[in-house]
JSON list of C-alpha atoms in Angstrom, two decimals:
[
{"chain": "A", "resi": 124, "resn": "MET", "atom": "CA", "xyz": [50.09, 117.35, 110.12]},
{"chain": "A", "resi": 125, "resn": "ASN", "atom": "CA", "xyz": [47.94, 120.80, 110.74]},
{"chain": "A", "resi": 126, "resn": "LEU", "atom": "CA", "xyz": [48.84, 123.14, 113.38]},
{"chain": "A", "resi": 127, "resn": "TYR", "atom": "CA", "xyz": [45.80, 122.46, 115.69]},
{"chain": "A", "resi": 128, "resn": "TYR", "atom": "CA", "xyz": [46.91, 118.70, 116.04]},
{"chain": "A", "resi": 129, "resn": "MET", "atom": "CA", "xyz": [50.69, 119.75, 116.23]},
{"chain": "A", "resi": 130, "resn": "ASN", "atom": "CA", "xyz": [49.84, 122.20, 119.16]},
{"chain": "A", "resi": 131, "resn": "TRP", "atom": "CA", "xyz": [48.20, 119.17, 121.21]},
{"chain": "A", "resi": 132, "resn": "ILE", "atom": "CA", "xyz": [51.31, 117.23, 120.75]},
{"chain": "A", "resi": 133, "resn": "LEU", "atom": "CA", "xyz": [53.50, 119.96, 122.04]},
{"chain": "A", "resi": 134, "resn": "LEU", "atom": "CA", "xyz": [51.02, 120.59, 124.83]},
{"chain": "A", "resi": 135, "resn": "MET", "atom": "CA", "xyz": [51.64, 116.73, 125.98]},
{"chain": "A", "resi": 136, "resn": "ILE", "atom": "CA", "xyz": [55.42, 117.31, 125.85]},
{"chain": "A", "resi": 137, "resn": "LEU", "atom": "CA", "xyz": [55.30, 120.49, 127.75]},
{"chain": "A", "resi": 138, "resn": "SER", "atom": "CA", "xyz": [53.07, 118.86, 130.48]},
{"chain": "A", "resi": 139, "resn": "ALA", "atom": "CA", "xyz": [55.78, 115.91, 130.55]},
{"chain": "A", "resi": 140, "resn": "VAL", "atom": "CA", "xyz": [58.61, 118.25, 130.61]},
{"chain": "A", "resi": 141, "resn": "TRP", "atom": "CA", "xyz": [57.05, 120.80, 133.33]},
{"chain": "A", "resi": 142, "resn": "GLY", "atom": "CA", "xyz": [56.06, 117.71, 135.28]},
{"chain": "A", "resi": 143, "resn": "GLY", "atom": "CA", "xyz": [59.49, 116.57, 135.60]},
{"chain": "A", "resi": 144, "resn": "ALA", "atom": "CA", "xyz": [60.44, 119.86, 137.06]},
{"chain": "A", "resi": 145, "resn": "PHE", "atom": "CA", "xyz": [58.87, 119.14, 140.36]},
{"chain": "A", "resi": 146, "resn": "THR", "atom": "CA", "xyz": [61.25, 115.94, 140.88]},
{"chain": "A", "resi": 147, "resn": "LEU", "atom": "CA", "xyz": [64.18, 117.96, 139.68]},
{"chain": "A", "resi": 148, "resn": "ASN", "atom": "CA", "xyz": [63.43, 120.75, 142.07]},
{"chain": "A", "resi": 149, "resn": "LYS", "atom": "CA", "xyz": [63.16, 118.43, 145.10]},
{"chain": "A", "resi": 150, "resn": "LEU", "atom": "CA", "xyz": [66.41, 116.82, 144.04]},
{"chain": "A", "resi": 151, "resn": "ALA", "atom": "CA", "xyz": [68.25, 120.16, 143.74]},
{"chain": "A", "resi": 152, "resn": "LEU", "atom": "CA", "xyz": [66.92, 121.43, 147.16]},
{"chain": "A", "resi": 153, "resn": "ASN", "atom": "CA", "xyz": [69.03, 118.76, 148.88]},
{"chain": "A", "resi": 154, "resn": "PHE", "atom": "CA", "xyz": [72.21, 120.80, 147.75]},
{"chain": "A", "resi": 155, "resn": "TYR", "atom": "CA", "xyz": [71.14, 124.41, 147.05]},
{"chain": "A", "resi": 156, "resn": "SER", "atom": "CA", "xyz": [68.87, 127.21, 148.25]},
{"chain": "A", "resi": 157, "resn": "PRO", "atom": "CA", "xyz": [65.66, 128.00, 146.34]},
{"chain": "A", "resi": 158, "resn": "GLU", "atom": "CA", "xyz": [67.00, 131.39, 145.28]},
{"chain": "A", "resi": 159, "resn": "PHE", "atom": "CA", "xyz": [69.93, 129.73, 143.76]},
{"chain": "A", "resi": 160, "resn": "ILE", "atom": "CA", "xyz": [68.03, 126.93, 141.99]},
{"chain": "A", "resi": 161, "resn": "VAL", "atom": "CA", "xyz": [65.93, 129.62, 140.15]},
{"chain": "A", "resi": 162, "resn": "PHE", "atom": "CA", "xyz": [69.01, 131.66, 139.16]},
{"chain": "A", "resi": 163, "resn": "ALA", "atom": "CA", "xyz": [71.01, 128.67, 137.90]},
{"chain": "A", "resi": 164, "resn": "ARG", "atom": "CA", "xyz": [68.06, 127.36, 135.76]},
{"chain": "A", "resi": 165, "resn": "LEU", "atom": "CA", "xyz": [67.61, 130.92, 134.26]},
{"chain": "A", "resi": 166, "resn": "ILE", "atom": "CA", "xyz": [71.42, 131.32, 133.49]},
{"chain": "A", "resi": 167, "resn": "ILE", "atom": "CA", "xyz": [71.35, 128.00, 131.93]},
{"chain": "A", "resi": 168, "resn": "GLY", "atom": "CA", "xyz": [68.34, 128.64, 130.03]},
{"chain": "A", "resi": 169, "resn": "THR", "atom": "CA", "xyz": [69.69, 131.90, 128.68]},
{"chain": "A", "resi": 170, "resn": "LEU", "atom": "CA", "xyz": [72.70, 130.36, 127.31]},
{"chain": "A", "resi": 171, "resn": "VAL", "atom": "CA", "xyz": [70.86, 127.63, 125.48]},
{"chain": "A", "resi": 172, "resn": "LEU", "atom": "CA", "xyz": [68.27, 129.93, 124.22]},
{"chain": "A", "resi": 173, "resn": "LEU", "atom": "CA", "xyz": [70.89, 132.54, 122.84]},
{"chain": "A", "resi": 174, "resn": "LEU", "atom": "CA", "xyz": [72.79, 129.64, 121.29]},
{"chain": "A", "resi": 175, "resn": "LEU", "atom": "CA", "xyz": [69.59, 128.66, 119.35]},
{"chain": "A", "resi": 176, "resn": "LEU", "atom": "CA", "xyz": [69.01, 132.18, 118.58]},
{"chain": "A", "resi": 177, "resn": "MET", "atom": "CA", "xyz": [72.36, 132.53, 116.92]},
{"chain": "A", "resi": 178, "resn": "ILE", "atom": "CA", "xyz": [72.32, 129.15, 115.06]},
{"chain": "A", "resi": 179, "resn": "ILE", "atom": "CA", "xyz": [68.74, 130.07, 113.64]},
{"chain": "A", "resi": 180, "resn": "TYR", "atom": "CA", "xyz": [68.59, 133.60, 112.87]},
{"chain": "A", "resi": 181, "resn": "ARG", "atom": "CA", "xyz": [72.57, 134.39, 113.00]},
{"chain": "A", "resi": 182, "resn": "ARG", "atom": "CA", "xyz": [71.76, 137.58, 115.19]},
{"chain": "A", "resi": 183, "resn": "ILE", "atom": "CA", "xyz": [70.03, 138.55, 118.36]},
{"chain": "A", "resi": 184, "resn": "THR", "atom": "CA", "xyz": [66.35, 139.34, 117.88]},
{"chain": "A", "resi": 185, "resn": "ILE", "atom": "CA", "xyz": [65.55, 140.89, 120.98]},
{"chain": "A", "resi": 186, "resn": "LEU", "atom": "CA", "xyz": [64.61, 144.35, 120.68]},
{"chain": "A", "resi": 187, "resn": "LEU", "atom": "CA", "xyz": [64.72, 146.76, 123.78]},
{"chain": "A", "resi": 188, "resn": "ARG", "atom": "CA", "xyz": [61.97, 148.85, 122.81]},
{"chain": "A", "resi": 189, "resn": "ASP", "atom": "CA", "xyz": [59.85, 145.56, 124.11]},
{"chain": "A", "resi": 190, "resn": "TRP", "atom": "CA", "xyz": [61.23, 145.76, 127.49]},
{"chain": "A", "resi": 191, "resn": "GLN", "atom": "CA", "xyz": [57.92, 146.40, 129.34]},
{"chain": "A", "resi": 192, "resn": "TYR", "atom": "CA", "xyz": [56.64, 142.88, 127.42]},
{"chain": "A", "resi": 193, "resn": "TYR", "atom": "CA", "xyz": [59.74, 141.03, 128.70]},
{"chain": "A", "resi": 194, "resn": "MET", "atom": "CA", "xyz": [59.55, 142.74, 132.29]},
{"chain": "A", "resi": 195, "resn": "PHE", "atom": "CA", "xyz": [55.99, 141.52, 132.85]},
{"chain": "A", "resi": 196, "resn": "MET", "atom": "CA", "xyz": [56.58, 138.22, 131.36]},
{"chain": "A", "resi": 197, "resn": "SER", "atom": "CA", "xyz": [59.91, 137.73, 133.41]},
{"chain": "A", "resi": 198, "resn": "VAL", "atom": "CA", "xyz": [58.54, 139.07, 136.77]},
{"chain": "A", "resi": 199, "resn": "VAL", "atom": "CA", "xyz": [55.15, 137.69, 136.50]},
{"chain": "A", "resi": 200, "resn": "GLY", "atom": "CA", "xyz": [55.87, 134.52, 134.57]},
{"chain": "A", "resi": 201, "resn": "ILE", "atom": "CA", "xyz": [59.02, 133.32, 135.55]},
{"chain": "A", "resi": 202, "resn": "VAL", "atom": "CA", "xyz": [61.02, 134.73, 138.44]},
{"chain": "A", "resi": 203, "resn": "ALA", "atom": "CA", "xyz": [57.94, 135.14, 140.85]},
{"chain": "A", "resi": 204, "resn": "PRO", "atom": "CA", "xyz": [56.32, 131.99, 140.27]},
{"chain": "A", "resi": 205, "resn": "PHE", "atom": "CA", "xyz": [59.71, 129.85, 140.23]},
{"chain": "A", "resi": 206, "resn": "ILE", "atom": "CA", "xyz": [60.54, 131.22, 143.66]},
{"chain": "A", "resi": 207, "resn": "LEU", "atom": "CA", "xyz": [57.14, 130.59, 145.19]},
{"chain": "A", "resi": 208, "resn": "ILE", "atom": "CA", "xyz": [57.05, 127.25, 143.77]},
{"chain": "A", "resi": 209, "resn": "VAL", "atom": "CA", "xyz": [60.58, 125.97, 144.80]},
{"chain": "A", "resi": 210, "resn": "TYR", "atom": "CA", "xyz": [60.09, 127.41, 148.35]},
{"chain": "A", "resi": 211, "resn": "GLY", "atom": "CA", "xyz": [56.62, 125.90, 148.62]},
{"chain": "A", "resi": 212, "resn": "GLN", "atom": "CA", "xyz": [58.16, 122.35, 147.55]},
{"chain": "A", "resi": 213, "resn": "GLN", "atom": "CA", "xyz": [60.53, 122.53, 150.70]},
{"chain": "A", "resi": 214, "resn": "GLN", "atom": "CA", "xyz": [57.56, 121.48, 152.77]},
{"chain": "A", "resi": 215, "resn": "ILE", "atom": "CA", "xyz": [55.25, 119.40, 150.46]},
{"chain": "A", "resi": 216, "resn": "ASP", "atom": "CA", "xyz": [56.01, 116.43, 148.11]},
{"chain": "A", "resi": 217, "resn": "SER", "atom": "CA", "xyz": [56.17, 116.63, 144.43]},
{"chain": "A", "resi": 218, "resn": "SER", "atom": "CA", "xyz": [52.80, 114.83, 143.69]},
{"chain": "A", "resi": 219, "resn": "LEU", "atom": "CA", "xyz": [50.80, 117.47, 145.91]},
{"chain": "A", "resi": 220, "resn": "ALA", "atom": "CA", "xyz": [52.61, 120.37, 144.18]},
{"chain": "A", "resi": 221, "resn": "GLY", "atom": "CA", "xyz": [51.53, 118.85, 140.99]},
{"chain": "A", "resi": 222, "resn": "ILE", "atom": "CA", "xyz": [47.85, 118.63, 142.05]},
{"chain": "A", "resi": 223, "resn": "LEU", "atom": "CA", "xyz": [47.98, 122.11, 143.16]},
{"chain": "A", "resi": 224, "resn": "MET", "atom": "CA", "xyz": [49.42, 123.37, 140.09]},
{"chain": "A", "resi": 225, "resn": "ALA", "atom": "CA", "xyz": [45.90, 122.41, 138.40]},
{"chain": "A", "resi": 226, "resn": "THR", "atom": "CA", "xyz": [45.03, 125.78, 139.78]},
{"chain": "A", "resi": 227, "resn": "MET", "atom": "CA", "xyz": [46.65, 127.34, 136.65]},
{"chain": "A", "resi": 228, "resn": "PRO", "atom": "CA", "xyz": [44.29, 126.06, 133.84]},
{"chain": "A", "resi": 229, "resn": "ILE", "atom": "CA", "xyz": [41.19, 127.09, 135.88]},
{"chain": "A", "resi": 230, "resn": "SER", "atom": "CA", "xyz": [42.50, 130.51, 136.65]},
{"chain": "A", "resi": 231, "resn": "THR", "atom": "CA", "xyz": [43.78, 130.77, 133.00]},
{"chain": "A", "resi": 232, "resn": "ILE", "atom": "CA", "xyz": [40.24, 129.89, 131.70]},
{"chain": "A", "resi": 233, "resn": "ILE", "atom": "CA", "xyz": [38.71, 132.57, 134.04]},
{"chain": "A", "resi": 234, "resn": "LEU", "atom": "CA", "xyz": [41.03, 135.08, 133.09]},
{"chain": "A", "resi": 235, "resn": "SER", "atom": "CA", "xyz": [40.97, 134.45, 129.43]},
{"chain": "A", "resi": 236, "resn": "HIS", "atom": "CA", "xyz": [37.10, 135.04, 129.59]},
{"chain": "A", "resi": 237, "resn": "PHE", "atom": "CA", "xyz": [37.52, 138.63, 130.84]},
{"chain": "A", "resi": 238, "resn": "PHE", "atom": "CA", "xyz": [40.71, 139.69, 129.06]},
{"chain": "A", "resi": 239, "resn": "LEU", "atom": "CA", "xyz": [40.71, 137.81, 125.61]},
{"chain": "A", "resi": 240, "resn": "HIS", "atom": "CA", "xyz": [38.09, 138.49, 123.43]},
{"chain": "A", "resi": 241, "resn": "ASP", "atom": "CA", "xyz": [38.54, 135.20, 121.26]},
{"chain": "A", "resi": 242, "resn": "GLU", "atom": "CA", "xyz": [38.68, 132.76, 124.41]},
{"chain": "A", "resi": 243, "resn": "LYS", "atom": "CA", "xyz": [35.43, 133.13, 126.32]},
{"chain": "A", "resi": 244, "resn": "LEU", "atom": "CA", "xyz": [34.62, 130.40, 129.06]},
{"chain": "A", "resi": 245, "resn": "THR", "atom": "CA", "xyz": [32.07, 127.87, 127.90]},
{"chain": "A", "resi": 246, "resn": "ARG", "atom": "CA", "xyz": [30.35, 124.76, 129.53]},
{"chain": "A", "resi": 247, "resn": "ARG", "atom": "CA", "xyz": [32.66, 122.45, 127.51]},
{"chain": "A", "resi": 248, "resn": "LYS", "atom": "CA", "xyz": [35.87, 124.02, 128.72]},
{"chain": "A", "resi": 249, "resn": "PHE", "atom": "CA", "xyz": [34.66, 124.04, 132.14]},
{"chain": "A", "resi": 250, "resn": "THR", "atom": "CA", "xyz": [33.63, 120.27, 132.13]},
{"chain": "A", "resi": 251, "resn": "GLY", "atom": "CA", "xyz": [36.75, 119.38, 130.63]},
{"chain": "A", "resi": 252, "resn": "PHE", "atom": "CA", "xyz": [38.65, 121.00, 133.57]},
{"chain": "A", "resi": 253, "resn": "ILE", "atom": "CA", "xyz": [36.59, 119.33, 136.09]},
{"chain": "A", "resi": 254, "resn": "ILE", "atom": "CA", "xyz": [37.07, 115.88, 134.55]},
{"chain": "A", "resi": 255, "resn": "ALA", "atom": "CA", "xyz": [41.01, 116.53, 134.28]},
{"chain": "A", "resi": 256, "resn": "PHE", "atom": "CA", "xyz": [41.08, 117.83, 137.89]},
{"chain": "A", "resi": 257, "resn": "ILE", "atom": "CA", "xyz": [39.61, 114.71, 139.12]},
{"chain": "A", "resi": 258, "resn": "GLY", "atom": "CA", "xyz": [41.66, 112.29, 137.03]},
{"chain": "A", "resi": 259, "resn": "ILE", "atom": "CA", "xyz": [45.10, 114.17, 138.29]},
{"chain": "A", "resi": 260, "resn": "THR", "atom": "CA", "xyz": [43.67, 113.60, 141.91]},
{"chain": "A", "resi": 261, "resn": "ILE", "atom": "CA", "xyz": [42.82, 109.96, 141.22]},
{"chain": "A", "resi": 262, "resn": "LEU", "atom": "CA", "xyz": [46.23, 109.18, 139.58]},
{"chain": "A", "resi": 263, "resn": "VAL", "atom": "CA", "xyz": [48.39, 110.86, 142.17]},
{"chain": "A", "resi": 264, "resn": "ILE", "atom": "CA", "xyz": [47.03, 110.42, 145.31]},
{"chain": "A", "resi": 265, "resn": "GLN", "atom": "CA", "xyz": [47.05, 106.94, 146.94]},
{"chain": "A", "resi": 266, "resn": "ASP", "atom": "CA", "xyz": [45.90, 107.87, 150.74]},
{"chain": "A", "resi": 267, "resn": "PHE", "atom": "CA", "xyz": [43.15, 110.48, 150.91]},
{"chain": "A", "resi": 268, "resn": "SER", "atom": "CA", "xyz": [43.55, 110.49, 154.65]},
{"chain": "A", "resi": 269, "resn": "ASN", "atom": "CA", "xyz": [47.19, 111.27, 154.21]},
{"chain": "A", "resi": 270, "resn": "LEU", "atom": "CA", "xyz": [46.07, 114.31, 151.59]},
{"chain": "A", "resi": 271, "resn": "LYS", "atom": "CA", "xyz": [43.84, 115.73, 154.52]},
{"chain": "A", "resi": 272, "resn": "ILE", "atom": "CA", "xyz": [46.84, 115.51, 157.03]},
{"chain": "A", "resi": 273, "resn": "ASN", "atom": "CA", "xyz": [49.24, 117.49, 154.41]},
{"chain": "A", "resi": 274, "resn": "ILE", "atom": "CA", "xyz": [46.80, 119.96, 153.25]},
{"chain": "A", "resi": 275, "resn": "PHE", "atom": "CA", "xyz": [46.18, 121.17, 157.04]},
{"chain": "A", "resi": 276, "resn": "SER", "atom": "CA", "xyz": [49.92, 121.08, 158.09]},
{"chain": "A", "resi": 277, "resn": "ASN", "atom": "CA", "xyz": [51.52, 122.99, 155.42]},
{"chain": "A", "resi": 278, "resn": "ILE", "atom": "CA", "xyz": [49.04, 125.71, 154.25]},
{"chain": "A", "resi": 279, "resn": "LYS", "atom": "CA", "xyz": [51.67, 128.29, 153.88]},
{"chain": "A", "resi": 280, "resn": "SER", "atom": "CA", "xyz": [53.56, 126.15, 151.26]},
{"chain": "A", "resi": 281, "resn": "GLU", "atom": "CA", "xyz": [50.49, 125.07, 149.42]},
{"chain": "A", "resi": 282, "resn": "LEU", "atom": "CA", "xyz": [49.39, 128.63, 149.01]},
{"chain": "A", "resi": 283, "resn": "MET", "atom": "CA", "xyz": [53.12, 129.45, 147.61]},
{"chain": "A", "resi": 284, "resn": "VAL", "atom": "CA", "xyz": [52.65, 126.94, 145.00]},
{"chain": "A", "resi": 285, "resn": "MET", "atom": "CA", "xyz": [49.04, 127.88, 144.11]},
{"chain": "A", "resi": 286, "resn": "SER", "atom": "CA", "xyz": [50.03, 131.40, 143.94]},
{"chain": "A", "resi": 287, "resn": "GLY", "atom": "CA", "xyz": [52.82, 130.54, 141.57]},
{"chain": "A", "resi": 288, "resn": "ALA", "atom": "CA", "xyz": [50.35, 128.68, 139.32]},
{"chain": "A", "resi": 289, "resn": "ILE", "atom": "CA", "xyz": [47.79, 131.84, 139.22]},
{"chain": "A", "resi": 290, "resn": "LEU", "atom": "CA", "xyz": [50.88, 134.04, 138.15]},
{"chain": "A", "resi": 291, "resn": "TYR", "atom": "CA", "xyz": [51.57, 131.63, 135.35]},
{"chain": "A", "resi": 292, "resn": "SER", "atom": "CA", "xyz": [48.00, 132.12, 134.29]},
{"chain": "A", "resi": 293, "resn": "CYS", "atom": "CA", "xyz": [48.25, 136.04, 134.42]},
{"chain": "A", "resi": 294, "resn": "SER", "atom": "CA", "xyz": [51.60, 135.77, 132.28]},
{"chain": "A", "resi": 295, "resn": "ALA", "atom": "CA", "xyz": [49.77, 133.68, 129.68]},
{"chain": "A", "resi": 296, "resn": "VAL", "atom": "CA", "xyz": [46.73, 135.79, 129.03]},
{"chain": "A", "resi": 297, "resn": "TYR", "atom": "CA", "xyz": [49.10, 138.80, 128.83]},
{"chain": "A", "resi": 298, "resn": "GLY", "atom": "CA", "xyz": [51.51, 137.09, 126.63]},
{"chain": "A", "resi": 299, "resn": "LYS", "atom": "CA", "xyz": [48.56, 136.16, 124.17]},
{"chain": "A", "resi": 300, "resn": "ARG", "atom": "CA", "xyz": [47.13, 139.61, 124.37]},
{"chain": "A", "resi": 301, "resn": "PHE", "atom": "CA", "xyz": [50.43, 141.42, 123.66]},
{"chain": "A", "resi": 302, "resn": "LYS", "atom": "CA", "xyz": [52.71, 139.25, 121.88]},
{"chain": "A", "resi": 303, "resn": "HIS", "atom": "CA", "xyz": [55.45, 141.03, 120.09]},
{"chain": "A", "resi": 304, "resn": "THR", "atom": "CA", "xyz": [57.65, 138.48, 118.19]},
{"chain": "A", "resi": 305, "resn": "ASP", "atom": "CA", "xyz": [58.28, 134.93, 117.41]},
{"chain": "A", "resi": 306, "resn": "PRO", "atom": "CA", "xyz": [58.33, 132.17, 119.87]},
{"chain": "A", "resi": 307, "resn": "LEU", "atom": "CA", "xyz": [62.15, 131.65, 120.19]},
{"chain": "A", "resi": 308, "resn": "SER", "atom": "CA", "xyz": [62.72, 135.51, 120.35]},
{"chain": "A", "resi": 309, "resn": "ALA", "atom": "CA", "xyz": [60.18, 135.84, 123.16]},
{"chain": "A", "resi": 310, "resn": "SER", "atom": "CA", "xyz": [61.42, 132.92, 124.88]},
{"chain": "A", "resi": 311, "resn": "THR", "atom": "CA", "xyz": [65.01, 134.25, 124.84]},
{"chain": "A", "resi": 312, "resn": "GLY", "atom": "CA", "xyz": [64.19, 137.75, 125.79]},
{"chain": "A", "resi": 313, "resn": "THR", "atom": "CA", "xyz": [61.98, 136.62, 128.61]},
{"chain": "A", "resi": 314, "resn": "ILE", "atom": "CA", "xyz": [64.38, 134.02, 130.30]},
{"chain": "A", "resi": 315, "resn": "PHE", "atom": "CA", "xyz": [67.36, 136.88, 129.57]},
{"chain": "A", "resi": 316, "resn": "PHE", "atom": "CA", "xyz": [65.48, 139.27, 131.46]},
{"chain": "A", "resi": 317, "resn": "SER", "atom": "CA", "xyz": [64.45, 136.94, 134.49]},
{"chain": "A", "resi": 318, "resn": "ALA", "atom": "CA", "xyz": [68.14, 135.83, 134.65]},
{"chain": "A", "resi": 319, "resn": "ILE", "atom": "CA", "xyz": [69.17, 139.51, 135.13]},
{"chain": "A", "resi": 320, "resn": "ILE", "atom": "CA", "xyz": [66.48, 140.21, 137.69]},
{"chain": "A", "resi": 321, "resn": "MET", "atom": "CA", "xyz": [67.23, 137.13, 139.60]},
{"chain": "A", "resi": 322, "resn": "PHE", "atom": "CA", "xyz": [71.08, 138.02, 139.58]},
{"chain": "A", "resi": 323, "resn": "ILE", "atom": "CA", "xyz": [70.20, 141.30, 141.03]},
{"chain": "A", "resi": 324, "resn": "TYR", "atom": "CA", "xyz": [68.06, 139.68, 143.48]},
{"chain": "A", "resi": 325, "resn": "LEU", "atom": "CA", "xyz": [70.72, 137.38, 144.63]},
{"chain": "A", "resi": 326, "resn": "LEU", "atom": "CA", "xyz": [73.36, 140.09, 144.93]},
{"chain": "A", "resi": 327, "resn": "ILE", "atom": "CA", "xyz": [71.18, 142.16, 147.25]},
{"chain": "A", "resi": 328, "resn": "PHE", "atom": "CA", "xyz": [69.48, 139.50, 149.45]},
{"chain": "A", "resi": 329, "resn": "VAL", "atom": "CA", "xyz": [71.24, 136.31, 149.45]},
{"chain": "A", "resi": 330, "resn": "PRO", "atom": "CA", "xyz": [74.82, 135.74, 148.66]},
{"chain": "A", "resi": 331, "resn": "ILE", "atom": "CA", "xyz": [75.94, 133.29, 146.06]},
{"chain": "A", "resi": 332, "resn": "GLU", "atom": "CA", "xyz": [77.98, 130.21, 147.51]},
{"chain": "A", "resi": 333, "resn": "ILE", "atom": "CA", "xyz": [80.02, 129.53, 144.30]},
{"chain": "A", "resi": 334, "resn": "SER", "atom": "CA", "xyz": [82.32, 127.08, 146.48]},
{"chain": "A", "resi": 335, "resn": "ASN", "atom": "CA", "xyz": [79.27, 124.87, 147.03]},
{"chain": "A", "resi": 336, "resn": "ILE", "atom": "CA", "xyz": [79.02, 124.20, 143.38]},
{"chain": "A", "resi": 337, "resn": "ASP", "atom": "CA", "xyz": [79.92, 120.90, 142.01]},
{"chain": "A", "resi": 338, "resn": "PHE", "atom": "CA", "xyz": [78.86, 118.98, 138.84]},
{"chain": "A", "resi": 339, "resn": "GLU", "atom": "CA", "xyz": [77.60, 115.90, 140.59]},
{"chain": "A", "resi": 340, "resn": "ASN", "atom": "CA", "xyz": [75.25, 117.90, 142.56]},
{"chain": "A", "resi": 341, "resn": "SER", "atom": "CA", "xyz": [74.25, 120.17, 139.43]},
{"chain": "A", "resi": 342, "resn": "VAL", "atom": "CA", "xyz": [72.82, 117.62, 137.29]},
{"chain": "A", "resi": 343, "resn": "SER", "atom": "CA", "xyz": [69.39, 118.51, 138.31]},
{"chain": "A", "resi": 344, "resn": "LEU", "atom": "CA", "xyz": [70.02, 122.11, 137.80]},
{"chain": "A", "resi": 345, "resn": "ILE", "atom": "CA", "xyz": [71.27, 121.51, 134.06]},
{"chain": "A", "resi": 346, "resn": "LEU", "atom": "CA", "xyz": [68.19, 119.47, 133.57]},
{"chain": "A", "resi": 347, "resn": "LEU", "atom": "CA", "xyz": [65.90, 122.16, 134.68]},
{"chain": "A", "resi": 348, "resn": "GLY", "atom": "CA", "xyz": [67.84, 124.72, 132.70]},
{"chain": "A", "resi": 349, "resn": "VAL", "atom": "CA", "xyz": [68.05, 122.84, 129.40]},
{"chain": "A", "resi": 350, "resn": "PHE", "atom": "CA", "xyz": [64.79, 121.10, 129.31]},
{"chain": "A", "resi": 351, "resn": "CYS", "atom": "CA", "xyz": [62.38, 122.87, 131.82]},
{"chain": "A", "resi": 352, "resn": "THR", "atom": "CA", "xyz": [63.39, 126.18, 131.14]},
{"chain": "A", "resi": 353, "resn": "ALA", "atom": "CA", "xyz": [64.87, 126.81, 127.74]},
{"chain": "A", "resi": 354, "resn": "ILE", "atom": "CA", "xyz": [63.02, 123.97, 125.81]},
{"chain": "A", "resi": 355, "resn": "ALA", "atom": "CA", "xyz": [59.81, 124.31, 127.64]},
{"chain": "A", "resi": 356, "resn": "THR", "atom": "CA", "xyz": [59.72, 128.06, 127.22]},
{"chain": "A", "resi": 357, "resn": "ILE", "atom": "CA", "xyz": [59.91, 127.77, 123.48]},
{"chain": "A", "resi": 358, "resn": "ILE", "atom": "CA", "xyz": [57.21, 125.36, 123.41]},
{"chain": "A", "resi": 359, "resn": "TYR", "atom": "CA", "xyz": [55.07, 127.25, 125.73]},
{"chain": "A", "resi": 360, "resn": "PHE", "atom": "CA", "xyz": [55.50, 130.49, 123.61]},
{"chain": "A", "resi": 361, "resn": "GLN", "atom": "CA", "xyz": [54.53, 128.32, 120.29]},
{"chain": "A", "resi": 362, "resn": "ILE", "atom": "CA", "xyz": [51.25, 127.24, 121.83]},
{"chain": "A", "resi": 363, "resn": "LEU", "atom": "CA", "xyz": [50.42, 130.50, 123.58]},
{"chain": "A", "resi": 364, "resn": "GLN", "atom": "CA", "xyz": [50.93, 132.47, 120.28]},
{"chain": "A", "resi": 365, "resn": "THR", "atom": "CA", "xyz": [49.19, 130.01, 117.91]},
{"chain": "A", "resi": 366, "resn": "SER", "atom": "CA", "xyz": [46.40, 128.65, 120.01]},
{"chain": "A", "resi": 367, "resn": "GLY", "atom": "CA", "xyz": [46.04, 130.73, 122.94]},
{"chain": "A", "resi": 368, "resn": "ALA", "atom": "CA", "xyz": [46.26, 130.85, 126.76]},
{"chain": "A", "resi": 369, "resn": "SER", "atom": "CA", "xyz": [43.26, 128.46, 127.42]}
]
């Protein structure tokens, strides 16, 4: 199977894994704060990625000279959108959050047109996005009168989710334009830097409630860390570096 078709399969897997994150976030919010959810999934994701790095390469391949790349991808592509989306999901349901995340592909297409010379906006791309967006809306929304009520009652939360999606787009374009290393190393470096940033954030602004942690309430965090963070980020960088942001 050639790389083109392989990346389409990976994209479908990534969509399914990231889609599941909305439900897992909602479950985790029953027990933990948004900040702690983000921190936990990043720590778990870092441990998984470091283990994979040692198994495959038998050494750490993250170079400190690439700190600017990792810092941008961490803050703009991981920490900020994770926090915004989890906070936004406190007031809106997972279905609406999934629809609002469709802001990402349209903003990615537009940003790619201006910042990536090989990913110009075409009529075919734009038409494809419009068809997909309509399809998502039809599949997820059962009662359009309900949608109208939700939109006007939770504007702040919806803007948080949309802002997170737009930040994802910015990091995708940056990651394609300034790629430094292979997908696994890029994933590990980005998630590792993100975990450090989130740990510092928690120490300064949010005390960590260690006593509230127990395994039964943390299954959603483990799934978020292993699949929606570690595995998903590897797939994401693989697609980004070989097929592009759009």
